[in-house]
Short mmCIF file of C-alpha atoms in Angstrom, two decimals:
data_model
loop_
_atom_site.label_atom_id
_atom_site.label_comp_id
_atom_site.label_asym_id
_atom_site.label_seq_id
_atom_site.Cartn_x
_atom_site.Cartn_y
_atom_site.Cartn_z
CA MET Q 9 -47.48 -117.62 157.07
CA GLY Q 10 -50.42 -118.27 154.79
CA ARG Q 11 -52.78 -117.02 157.33
CA LYS Q 12 -50.87 -113.87 157.81
CA LYS Q 13 -50.84 -113.20 154.06
CA HIS Q 14 -54.57 -113.77 153.87
CA LYS Q 15 -55.05 -111.34 156.68
CA LYS Q 16 -52.95 -108.78 154.94
CA ASN Q 17 -54.93 -109.19 151.73
CA LYS Q 18 -58.13 -108.69 153.58
CA LYS Q 19 -56.74 -105.63 155.20
CA GLU Q 20 -55.76 -104.24 151.83
CA LYS Q 21 -59.20 -104.90 150.43
CA ASN Q 22 -60.79 -103.10 153.33
CA GLU Q 23 -58.44 -100.24 152.80
CA VAL Q 24 -59.41 -100.03 149.13
CA ASN Q 25 -63.07 -100.04 149.98
CA LEU Q 26 -62.54 -97.35 152.52
CA LYS Q 27 -60.52 -95.29 150.08
CA GLU Q 28 -63.16 -95.72 147.41
CA LYS Q 29 -65.89 -94.58 149.71
CA LEU Q 30 -63.86 -91.67 150.95
CA THR Q 31 -63.06 -90.44 147.47
CA GLU Q 32 -66.69 -90.70 146.51
CA VAL Q 33 -67.76 -88.74 149.55
CA LEU Q 34 -65.11 -86.10 149.13
CA GLU Q 35 -65.39 -86.10 145.30
CA LEU Q 36 -61.64 -86.48 144.91
CA PRO Q 37 -60.21 -87.46 141.51
CA LYS Q 38 -60.34 -91.23 141.47
CA GLU Q 39 -57.38 -91.86 139.22
CA ILE Q 40 -55.03 -90.25 141.71
CA VAL Q 41 -56.32 -91.65 144.94
CA LEU Q 42 -57.21 -95.12 143.73
CA ASN Q 43 -54.37 -95.59 141.24
CA VAL Q 44 -56.86 -96.25 138.44
CA PRO Q 45 -55.92 -95.35 134.84
CA LYS Q 46 -57.71 -92.47 133.21
CA LEU Q 47 -58.54 -92.92 129.58
CA THR Q 48 -59.28 -90.08 127.25
CA ILE Q 49 -60.47 -91.08 123.81
CA MET Q 50 -61.00 -88.66 120.99
CA GLY Q 51 -63.00 -90.09 118.13
CA ASN Q 52 -61.42 -93.26 116.89
CA THR Q 53 -57.98 -91.82 116.35
CA ASP Q 54 -56.55 -90.63 119.65
CA ILE Q 55 -56.36 -92.40 122.95
CA MET Q 56 -54.58 -91.11 125.99
CA ILE Q 57 -53.99 -93.28 129.04
CA GLU Q 58 -52.85 -91.60 132.19
CA ASN Q 59 -51.50 -93.46 135.18
CA TYR Q 60 -50.38 -96.60 133.35
CA LYS Q 61 -47.74 -99.08 134.37
CA GLY Q 62 -45.97 -100.14 131.21
CA ILE Q 63 -46.21 -101.44 127.67
CA VAL Q 64 -46.67 -105.15 127.30
CA GLU Q 65 -46.80 -105.35 123.54
CA TYR Q 66 -46.35 -102.82 120.82
CA GLU Q 67 -46.97 -103.59 117.16
CA GLU Q 68 -48.41 -101.69 114.26
CA ASN Q 69 -51.93 -103.04 114.75
CA ARG Q 70 -51.93 -104.03 118.39
CA VAL Q 71 -50.87 -102.26 121.55
CA ARG Q 72 -51.25 -103.73 125.01
CA ILE Q 73 -50.74 -101.55 128.01
CA ASN Q 74 -50.47 -102.70 131.57
CA THR Q 75 -52.42 -100.75 134.15
CA ALA Q 76 -53.56 -101.15 137.74
CA ILE Q 77 -56.90 -102.58 136.63
CA GLY Q 78 -55.39 -105.03 134.17
CA ILE Q 79 -54.23 -104.93 130.59
CA ILE Q 80 -55.80 -102.54 128.11
CA LYS Q 81 -55.63 -103.85 124.57
CA ILE Q 82 -55.96 -101.48 121.65
CA THR Q 83 -56.30 -102.91 118.17
CA GLY Q 84 -56.35 -100.97 114.96
CA SER Q 85 -54.03 -100.03 112.15
CA LYS Q 86 -51.07 -97.68 111.80
CA LEU Q 87 -50.85 -97.32 115.57
CA THR Q 88 -48.05 -95.10 116.76
CA ILE Q 89 -47.13 -93.83 120.18
CA ARG Q 90 -47.39 -90.10 119.91
CA GLU Q 91 -45.89 -89.40 123.30
CA ILE Q 92 -44.81 -91.48 126.21
CA THR Q 93 -43.74 -90.43 129.66
CA SER Q 94 -43.68 -92.29 132.95
CA GLU Q 95 -47.24 -91.09 133.71
CA ASP Q 96 -49.08 -91.10 130.45
CA ILE Q 97 -49.07 -92.60 127.00
CA MET Q 98 -50.81 -91.33 123.90
CA VAL Q 99 -51.56 -93.69 121.07
CA ILE Q 100 -52.82 -92.46 117.74
CA GLY Q 101 -53.93 -94.28 114.61
CA ASP Q 102 -57.11 -95.93 113.33
CA ILE Q 103 -58.48 -97.58 116.45
CA ILE Q 104 -60.87 -100.45 115.89
CA SER Q 105 -61.37 -101.83 119.36
CA LEU Q 106 -60.49 -101.30 122.95
CA GLU Q 107 -60.52 -104.21 125.39
CA PHE Q 108 -59.96 -104.56 129.11
CA LEU Q 109 -58.27 -107.84 129.95
CA ARG Q 110 -58.18 -109.00 133.53
CA MET B 17 -49.04 -78.52 120.35
CA LEU B 18 -47.16 -76.02 118.24
CA ILE B 19 -45.48 -74.61 121.35
CA LEU B 20 -44.39 -78.08 122.38
CA ARG B 21 -42.89 -78.72 118.96
CA LEU B 22 -41.15 -75.39 119.03
CA TRP B 23 -39.79 -76.16 122.45
CA ASN B 24 -38.50 -79.50 121.24
CA TYR B 25 -36.88 -77.78 118.29
CA ILE B 26 -35.16 -75.31 120.58
CA ARG B 27 -33.95 -78.02 122.91
CA GLY B 28 -32.93 -80.24 120.03
CA TYR B 29 -33.78 -83.88 119.43
CA VAL B 30 -32.64 -86.88 117.42
CA ILE B 31 -34.64 -89.32 115.37
CA ILE B 32 -33.29 -92.78 116.03
CA ILE B 33 -33.97 -96.24 114.66
CA VAL B 34 -34.04 -99.06 117.19
CA LYS B 35 -33.72 -102.70 116.20
CA GLY B 36 -34.21 -105.59 118.59
CA TYR B 37 -36.61 -108.17 119.98
CA PHE B 38 -37.73 -106.45 123.13
CA LEU B 39 -38.83 -103.07 121.96
CA GLU B 40 -41.57 -102.82 124.59
CA LYS B 41 -38.99 -103.43 127.27
CA PHE B 42 -36.82 -100.75 125.75
CA ILE B 43 -39.68 -98.24 125.88
CA ASN B 44 -40.62 -99.21 129.43
CA ILE B 45 -37.11 -98.77 130.72
CA CYS B 46 -36.84 -95.43 128.97
CA THR B 47 -40.02 -94.15 130.53
CA ARG B 48 -39.04 -95.41 133.94
CA ARG B 49 -35.80 -93.47 133.68
CA GLN B 50 -37.77 -90.31 132.86
CA ILE B 51 -36.66 -90.18 129.25
CA LEU B 52 -39.27 -88.52 127.08
CA LEU B 53 -40.02 -90.36 123.84
CA TRP B 54 -42.43 -89.35 121.13
CA ASP B 55 -43.62 -90.27 117.68
CA ILE B 56 -42.81 -93.93 118.11
CA LYS B 57 -43.55 -95.78 114.87
CA VAL B 58 -43.17 -99.45 114.09
CA ARG B 59 -41.31 -100.22 110.88
CA GLY B 60 -41.89 -103.93 110.50
CA SER B 61 -41.12 -106.51 113.14
CA GLY B 62 -38.46 -105.59 115.60
CA VAL B 63 -37.74 -102.20 114.08
CA MET B 64 -39.05 -98.84 115.23
CA THR B 65 -38.20 -95.21 114.86
CA LEU B 66 -38.68 -92.66 117.59
CA LYS B 67 -37.77 -89.17 118.60
CA ILE B 68 -35.77 -88.52 121.73
CA SER B 69 -34.25 -85.49 123.36
CA ILE B 70 -30.50 -85.02 123.29
CA LYS B 71 -30.26 -85.53 127.03
CA GLY B 72 -32.27 -88.72 126.78
CA PHE B 73 -30.18 -90.00 123.93
CA LYS B 74 -27.04 -89.77 126.04
CA MET B 75 -28.64 -92.04 128.64
CA LEU B 76 -29.59 -94.62 126.03
CA ARG B 77 -26.44 -96.70 125.76
CA PRO B 78 -26.89 -98.85 128.93
CA ILE B 79 -30.55 -99.41 128.09
CA ALA B 80 -29.67 -100.60 124.60
CA LYS B 81 -27.12 -102.99 126.04
CA LYS B 82 -29.57 -104.34 128.58
CA THR B 83 -32.32 -104.97 126.05
CA ASN B 84 -29.99 -106.11 123.31
CA CYS B 85 -31.19 -103.44 120.91
CA SER B 86 -29.13 -101.58 118.37
CA VAL B 87 -29.62 -97.86 118.19
CA ARG B 88 -28.71 -95.72 115.21
CA ILE B 89 -29.24 -92.04 114.60
CA LEU B 90 -31.33 -91.21 111.55
CA ARG B 91 -31.39 -87.47 111.80
CA LYS B 92 -30.46 -84.67 114.18
CA LYS B 93 -32.85 -81.79 114.53
CA GLY B 94 -33.10 -78.59 116.45
CA LEU B 95 -31.23 -75.46 117.29
CA PRO B 96 -28.31 -76.99 119.23
CA PHE B 97 -27.24 -78.82 116.08
CA VAL B 98 -27.60 -75.70 113.98
CA PHE B 99 -25.40 -73.86 116.45
CA SER B 100 -22.81 -76.59 116.62
CA ARG B 101 -22.61 -76.50 112.84
CA TYR B 102 -21.81 -72.82 112.99
CA ARG B 103 -19.55 -73.06 115.97
CA ARG B 104 -16.61 -73.73 113.72
CA ARG B 105 -17.42 -70.82 111.43
CA LYS B 106 -16.20 -68.19 113.79
CA ALA B 107 -16.08 -65.39 111.27
CA PHE B 108 -19.71 -65.96 110.34
CA VAL B 109 -20.87 -65.78 113.92
CA ALA B 110 -18.68 -62.78 114.55
CA GLY B 111 -20.16 -61.13 111.47
CA ALA B 112 -23.69 -61.81 112.63
CA VAL B 113 -22.95 -60.36 116.05
CA LEU B 114 -21.18 -57.40 114.48
CA PHE B 115 -24.15 -56.78 112.21
CA VAL B 116 -26.58 -56.60 115.10
CA PHE B 117 -24.17 -54.45 117.06
CA LEU B 118 -23.57 -52.06 114.18
CA LEU B 119 -27.26 -51.81 113.45
CA TYR B 120 -27.81 -50.84 117.05
CA VAL B 121 -24.95 -48.37 117.08
CA LEU B 122 -25.91 -46.75 113.81
CA THR B 123 -29.51 -46.37 114.80
CA SER B 124 -28.54 -44.58 117.99
CA PHE B 125 -27.34 -41.59 116.02
CA ILE B 126 -29.33 -38.90 114.35
CA TRP B 127 -28.88 -39.08 110.64
CA SER B 128 -31.35 -36.58 109.34
CA VAL B 129 -32.98 -33.43 110.59
CA GLU B 130 -36.36 -32.58 109.18
CA ILE B 131 -37.69 -29.10 109.69
CA THR B 132 -41.28 -28.26 108.86
CA GLY B 133 -43.52 -25.29 109.38
CA ASN B 134 -41.09 -22.46 108.70
CA GLU B 135 -41.99 -19.90 106.09
CA ASN B 136 -39.94 -16.82 106.79
CA ILE B 137 -37.19 -18.20 108.95
CA GLU B 138 -34.63 -19.87 106.78
CA THR B 139 -34.14 -23.56 107.29
CA ALA B 140 -30.38 -23.02 107.35
CA VAL B 141 -30.73 -20.66 110.30
CA ILE B 142 -32.76 -23.17 112.27
CA GLU B 143 -30.34 -25.92 111.34
CA GLN B 144 -27.42 -23.86 112.51
CA LYS B 145 -29.03 -23.04 115.85
CA LEU B 146 -30.01 -26.69 116.26
CA ALA B 147 -26.43 -27.72 115.58
CA GLU B 148 -25.25 -25.30 118.25
CA ASN B 149 -27.59 -27.06 120.65
CA GLY B 150 -26.32 -30.46 119.60
CA VAL B 151 -29.04 -31.56 117.23
CA LYS B 152 -27.45 -32.43 113.92
CA ALA B 153 -26.61 -35.44 111.82
CA GLY B 154 -24.06 -37.64 113.52
CA LYS B 155 -24.92 -36.81 117.11
CA LEU B 156 -25.83 -39.48 119.61
CA LYS B 157 -29.57 -39.30 120.10
CA TYR B 158 -29.51 -40.41 123.72
CA ASN B 159 -27.61 -37.29 124.71
CA ILE B 160 -30.27 -34.94 123.43
CA ASP B 161 -32.63 -33.45 125.95
CA THR B 162 -35.38 -32.34 123.60
CA ASP B 163 -37.08 -30.10 126.15
CA ARG B 164 -33.90 -28.24 126.92
CA VAL B 165 -33.09 -27.85 123.22
CA ALA B 166 -36.61 -26.57 122.53
CA ASN B 167 -36.23 -24.00 125.30
CA SER B 168 -32.89 -22.72 124.12
CA MET B 169 -34.17 -22.64 120.54
CA MET B 170 -37.01 -20.42 121.64
CA LEU B 171 -34.47 -18.07 123.18
CA ALA B 172 -32.10 -18.24 120.22
CA ILE B 173 -34.61 -17.45 117.51
CA ASP B 174 -36.90 -14.53 118.17
CA GLN B 175 -39.42 -15.25 115.46
CA LEU B 176 -40.33 -18.63 116.91
CA ARG B 177 -43.67 -18.93 118.53
CA TRP B 178 -43.51 -22.62 119.20
CA ILE B 179 -41.12 -25.47 118.51
CA SER B 180 -41.38 -29.18 119.00
CA ILE B 181 -38.50 -31.57 118.72
CA THR B 182 -39.13 -35.27 118.48
CA ILE B 183 -36.62 -37.94 117.73
CA LYS B 184 -38.08 -40.84 115.84
CA GLY B 185 -35.67 -43.55 114.93
CA THR B 186 -32.69 -41.81 113.43
CA LYS B 187 -34.68 -38.79 112.33
CA ALA B 188 -35.05 -35.61 114.33
CA LYS B 189 -38.38 -34.05 113.47
CA ILE B 190 -38.57 -30.38 114.17
CA GLN B 191 -41.86 -28.59 113.86
CA VAL B 192 -41.95 -24.86 114.23
CA ALA B 193 -44.58 -22.19 114.22
CA GLU B 194 -43.60 -18.63 113.45
CA ARG B 195 -44.56 -15.56 115.30
CA VAL B 196 -45.96 -12.79 113.16
CA LEU B 197 -43.88 -9.84 114.26
CA PRO B 198 -45.92 -6.71 114.82
CA PRO B 199 -44.87 -3.69 112.74
CA GLU B 200 -42.73 -1.23 114.66
CA LEU B 201 -45.16 1.12 116.26
CA VAL B 202 -44.55 4.26 118.15
CA PRO B 203 -46.05 3.88 121.64
CA MET B 204 -49.40 5.61 122.00
CA ASP B 205 -48.13 8.02 124.65
CA GLN B 206 -45.40 9.39 122.40
CA PRO B 207 -46.04 12.03 119.78
CA CYS B 208 -45.56 11.07 116.16
CA ASN B 209 -46.13 12.13 112.59
CA ILE B 210 -47.43 10.05 109.76
CA VAL B 211 -45.23 9.95 106.68
CA ALA B 212 -45.53 8.33 103.28
CA ARG B 213 -44.11 4.87 102.86
CA ARG B 214 -43.82 5.29 99.10
CA ASP B 215 -44.61 7.60 96.23
CA GLY B 216 -48.23 8.01 95.22
CA VAL B 217 -51.22 10.21 94.75
CA ILE B 218 -53.43 10.64 97.79
CA SER B 219 -56.92 9.38 97.14
CA SER B 220 -58.41 9.70 100.61
CA ILE B 221 -57.27 10.84 104.00
CA VAL B 222 -59.09 10.36 107.28
CA VAL B 223 -57.48 12.02 110.27
CA LYS B 224 -58.46 10.98 113.77
CA GLU B 225 -55.72 12.80 115.57
CA GLY B 226 -53.25 15.30 114.23
CA TYR B 227 -53.10 17.87 111.53
CA ALA B 228 -53.44 16.85 107.86
CA ALA B 229 -50.55 18.15 105.79
CA VAL B 230 -51.85 16.88 102.45
CA LYS B 231 -55.23 16.64 100.78
CA PRO B 232 -56.69 14.16 98.31
CA GLY B 233 -55.20 14.62 94.85
CA ASP B 234 -51.79 15.64 96.15
CA THR B 235 -48.75 13.85 94.86
CA VAL B 236 -46.48 12.69 97.62
CA ILE B 237 -43.01 11.21 97.61
CA LYS B 238 -41.56 8.66 99.92
CA GLY B 239 -40.89 10.07 103.38
CA GLN B 240 -43.09 13.10 102.95
CA MET B 241 -45.12 14.08 105.99
CA LEU B 242 -48.81 13.29 105.57
CA VAL B 243 -50.22 14.04 108.98
CA SER B 244 -48.40 16.18 111.46
CA GLY B 245 -48.38 15.41 115.13
CA SER B 246 -47.51 18.93 116.14
CA ILE B 247 -50.55 21.14 116.15
CA PRO B 248 -50.10 24.90 116.33
CA ILE B 249 -51.99 26.52 119.14
CA LYS B 250 -54.06 29.55 118.23
CA GLY B 251 -52.59 32.78 119.39
CA GLU B 252 -49.32 31.29 120.42
CA GLU B 253 -47.03 31.07 117.43
CA GLU B 254 -44.01 29.63 119.21
CA ARG B 255 -45.55 26.74 121.12
CA LYS B 256 -47.11 23.69 119.55
CA ARG B 257 -49.21 20.91 120.97
CA LEU B 258 -47.68 17.50 120.32
CA VAL B 259 -50.01 14.54 119.69
CA HIS B 260 -49.78 10.96 118.55
CA ALA B 261 -51.14 11.27 115.02
CA ILE B 262 -53.68 8.68 113.93
CA ALA B 263 -54.90 8.62 110.33
CA THR B 264 -55.78 6.38 107.44
CA VAL B 265 -54.14 7.61 104.28
CA GLU B 266 -54.95 5.83 101.06
CA ALA B 267 -53.09 6.56 97.91
CA ARG B 268 -52.86 5.48 94.33
CA THR B 269 -49.54 3.86 93.65
CA TRP B 270 -47.97 2.49 90.52
CA TYR B 271 -45.75 -0.46 90.00
CA GLU B 272 -43.88 -0.64 86.78
CA GLU B 273 -41.98 -3.38 85.03
CA SER B 274 -40.76 -3.88 81.51
CA CYS B 275 -39.71 -6.80 79.40
CA GLU B 276 -38.16 -6.98 75.99
CA VAL B 277 -40.29 -8.42 73.21
CA LYS B 278 -38.37 -11.14 71.45
CA THR B 279 -39.70 -12.92 68.43
CA LYS B 280 -36.81 -15.33 68.48
CA ILE B 281 -36.43 -17.37 71.58
CA THR B 282 -34.06 -20.17 72.31
CA GLU B 283 -35.44 -23.18 73.99
CA LYS B 284 -33.54 -25.95 75.61
CA LYS B 285 -34.52 -29.31 74.26
CA ARG B 286 -33.36 -32.68 75.43
CA THR B 287 -31.94 -34.85 72.71
CA GLY B 288 -32.80 -38.02 74.56
CA ASN B 289 -29.24 -39.03 75.34
CA VAL B 290 -28.89 -39.79 79.01
CA LEU B 291 -25.87 -40.65 81.06
CA GLU B 292 -26.20 -41.97 84.56
CA HIS B 293 -23.74 -41.70 87.37
CA LYS B 294 -24.32 -43.57 90.54
CA SER B 295 -22.58 -42.87 93.77
CA ILE B 296 -22.94 -43.99 97.30
CA GLU B 297 -23.11 -41.55 100.14
CA LEU B 298 -21.72 -42.84 103.39
CA PHE B 299 -22.35 -40.49 106.29
CA THR B 300 -21.34 -37.31 104.47
CA LYS B 301 -18.71 -38.69 102.11
CA ARG B 302 -19.66 -39.37 98.54
CA ILE B 303 -18.07 -42.23 96.69
CA LYS B 304 -18.50 -42.33 92.94
CA LEU B 305 -19.18 -45.64 91.30
CA PHE B 306 -17.94 -46.28 87.75
CA PRO B 307 -17.27 -42.67 86.80
CA LYS B 308 -17.69 -41.98 83.09
CA LYS B 309 -16.72 -38.97 81.09
CA ILE B 310 -19.51 -36.70 80.07
CA GLU B 311 -19.28 -36.08 76.36
CA PHE B 312 -22.22 -33.73 76.02
CA ASP B 313 -21.62 -30.10 75.20
CA GLU B 314 -24.65 -28.98 77.07
CA TYR B 315 -26.62 -30.91 79.55
CA ASP B 316 -29.10 -30.76 82.37
CA LYS B 317 -28.04 -32.45 85.53
CA ILE B 318 -30.69 -33.96 87.72
CA GLU B 319 -29.74 -35.46 91.00
CA THR B 320 -31.89 -37.87 92.92
CA GLU B 321 -31.02 -39.11 96.32
CA LYS B 322 -32.39 -42.27 97.80
CA ARG B 323 -31.87 -42.59 101.51
CA ILE B 324 -31.91 -46.06 102.87
CA SER B 325 -34.24 -46.29 105.79
CA LEU B 326 -35.93 -48.94 107.80
CA GLY B 327 -39.63 -48.35 108.04
CA GLY B 328 -39.76 -44.64 107.30
CA ASP B 329 -38.31 -43.18 110.46
CA LEU B 330 -35.18 -45.21 110.92
CA VAL B 331 -32.95 -43.48 108.41
CA LEU B 332 -29.57 -45.07 107.95
CA PRO B 333 -26.54 -42.96 107.04
CA PHE B 334 -26.34 -44.42 103.57
CA ALA B 335 -27.78 -43.05 100.40
CA ILE B 336 -27.60 -43.89 96.76
CA VAL B 337 -27.23 -40.79 94.66
CA THR B 338 -28.10 -40.98 91.01
CA GLU B 339 -26.97 -38.16 88.77
CA ARG B 340 -28.64 -38.11 85.40
CA PHE B 341 -27.15 -36.03 82.63
CA TYR B 342 -29.56 -35.22 79.88
CA GLU B 343 -27.92 -33.97 76.73
CA SER B 344 -29.62 -30.87 75.50
CA THR B 345 -29.44 -28.58 72.54
CA GLU B 346 -30.69 -25.07 72.10
CA VAL B 347 -33.43 -24.77 69.59
CA GLU B 348 -34.40 -21.41 68.17
CA LYS B 349 -38.06 -20.79 67.94
CA GLU B 350 -39.81 -18.14 65.91
CA LEU B 351 -42.83 -16.51 67.46
CA SER B 352 -45.39 -14.36 65.75
CA LEU B 353 -45.36 -10.72 66.84
CA GLU B 354 -48.64 -11.10 68.72
CA GLU B 355 -47.43 -14.11 70.63
CA ALA B 356 -44.15 -12.42 71.46
CA LYS B 357 -45.94 -9.32 72.73
CA GLN B 358 -48.26 -11.38 74.86
CA LEU B 359 -45.37 -13.32 76.33
CA ALA B 360 -43.39 -10.19 77.16
CA ALA B 361 -46.42 -8.51 78.73
CA ASP B 362 -47.11 -11.57 80.84
CA THR B 363 -43.54 -11.74 82.10
CA ALA B 364 -43.53 -8.06 82.95
CA TYR B 365 -46.87 -8.37 84.73
CA LYS B 366 -45.61 -11.26 86.81
CA LYS B 367 -42.47 -9.34 87.73
CA ALA B 368 -44.53 -6.31 88.75
CA LEU B 369 -46.92 -8.42 90.83
CA GLU B 370 -44.05 -9.63 92.98
CA LYS B 371 -43.33 -6.06 94.06
CA ILE B 372 -46.86 -5.28 95.19
CA PRO B 373 -47.16 -5.61 98.96
CA ASP B 374 -49.95 -7.49 100.71
CA GLY B 375 -53.01 -5.41 101.38
CA ALA B 376 -52.79 -3.39 98.19
CA LYS B 377 -55.77 -3.49 95.89
CA ILE B 378 -55.01 -3.79 92.20
CA VAL B 379 -57.09 -1.21 90.37
CA LYS B 380 -55.98 -1.81 86.81
CA PRO B 381 -53.00 -3.04 84.90
CA ILE B 382 -51.90 -1.14 81.81
CA ALA B 383 -49.64 -2.62 79.18
CA ASN B 384 -48.06 -0.72 76.34
CA PHE B 385 -45.28 -1.35 73.90
CA LYS B 386 -42.45 1.01 73.00
CA GLU B 387 -40.02 0.85 70.18
CA ASP B 388 -36.52 2.26 70.59
CA GLU B 389 -34.20 3.61 67.88
CA ASN B 390 -32.84 0.15 67.08
CA GLY B 391 -36.31 -1.22 66.42
CA ASN B 392 -36.53 -3.33 69.55
CA LEU B 393 -39.93 -3.56 71.13
CA THR B 394 -40.30 -3.38 74.89
CA ALA B 395 -43.41 -4.21 76.87
CA HIS B 396 -44.18 -1.87 79.75
CA VAL B 397 -46.66 -2.91 82.35
CA ILE B 398 -47.93 -0.49 84.92
CA ILE B 399 -50.20 -1.74 87.64
CA GLU B 400 -52.23 0.83 89.43
CA CYS B 401 -52.98 0.02 93.05
CA LEU B 402 -54.84 1.47 95.96
CA GLU B 403 -53.03 1.08 99.22
CA GLU B 404 -52.55 2.44 102.69
CA ILE B 405 -49.27 4.35 102.65
CA GLY B 406 -49.05 6.03 106.02
CA ILE B 407 -46.51 4.90 108.61
CA GLU B 408 -45.79 6.37 111.98
CA GLU B 409 -42.62 8.27 112.58
CA LYS B 410 -41.45 9.65 115.87
CA ILE B 411 -41.13 13.36 116.11
CA GLY B 412 -37.43 13.86 116.51
CA GLY B 413 -35.49 16.41 118.50
CA GLU B 414 -38.16 17.04 121.12
#
């Protein structure tokens, strides 16, 4: 069983590598092909995350968002979610820091 | 983002307050079920407000149960709520619909006809012919074929040179140009005489064709033959050669007018008392508002009409008519003899001027004053003119 799983993991990794290479060669948008979040930050007030998975924590001065590459942590003050759909989330407020937690 | 906000307003949304421990879970489930949320704000621990579409709000109950949150509506916004508020007020909605409908109906009629450009043709004549062709106040404007009307107008009125009919809003604008009718001439191939158009003393006569019957200095009366078109042939007494007479006959003519010299004149003066009557004109009916009795012995009545229109061309069939009555009294005024004479001479001169036809040259005006047996002075004004008096007249009986 364990062996099989290992094999599968390896296969997946290979697939990812192949995909990554292919997208680079073909210049395809990475966030779509590789399921990687796309972040758009405007100044220190607006941040838009496309292709996210879900909210882990939401408070006035801390927002944590789950994505395919791990958790993105936004700290700041007066943070509000301007808009949220199943694909993207827009957080506005005074952003102090942005962290990527693995 | 303005369009998005407008769209949300049209679709309608509710602002809700959510209380619970797992607010993140609540948001996640909402997004997974394709419910759009926006403007999520945290109000202390475990409390948040957010905006949600009406459709999304209806799907919220099971999610709230699942996450153990309580949901309460803070405010409803958007057009659907506005409409639902008015749904019960049927008369109001009916009135609004009726208003739009009536506005449309009323603006599809012609309510005023404006005629410009006519000088000699009377406006009433044009109006009457237009009415015969279906262009008048109260007619449906969609039924009017302006080209066809213009054509039949051209046939109906001889003096028209050109006519344009445009319907702008509720106003029919008619522009006309008049034809200058040529004087009635005898055709060149027909023999004619030249006769005097009015009394005068011949000052010059130039004959190009025909036989002059008068010479300069002769006094002629209206209708007298000036140049004959029948020329006697030498040797043959009985037969005459008939020609189309051509000549320029200039004569001195006089135009006379008189006016009584009055040293006492009565002038109308307004006392300053004014009475106002207002009435509303609907279509062609006039309805008086608050009628009052007029207690003035003598008054001037001035009527002003204010048509209600939308943007100049869209004239509605309503008007407010204001009648102002100015009380007036007659005041006698004493003039000096010189002033009175001058005034009388001026009036007489103006009256005489009106009679002088175009093309006549004024040589000199003479004014004199006569006193009759009762001692009344009269101003006589004689204007001497130089004018062409010959007109063609067919030779009859031949």
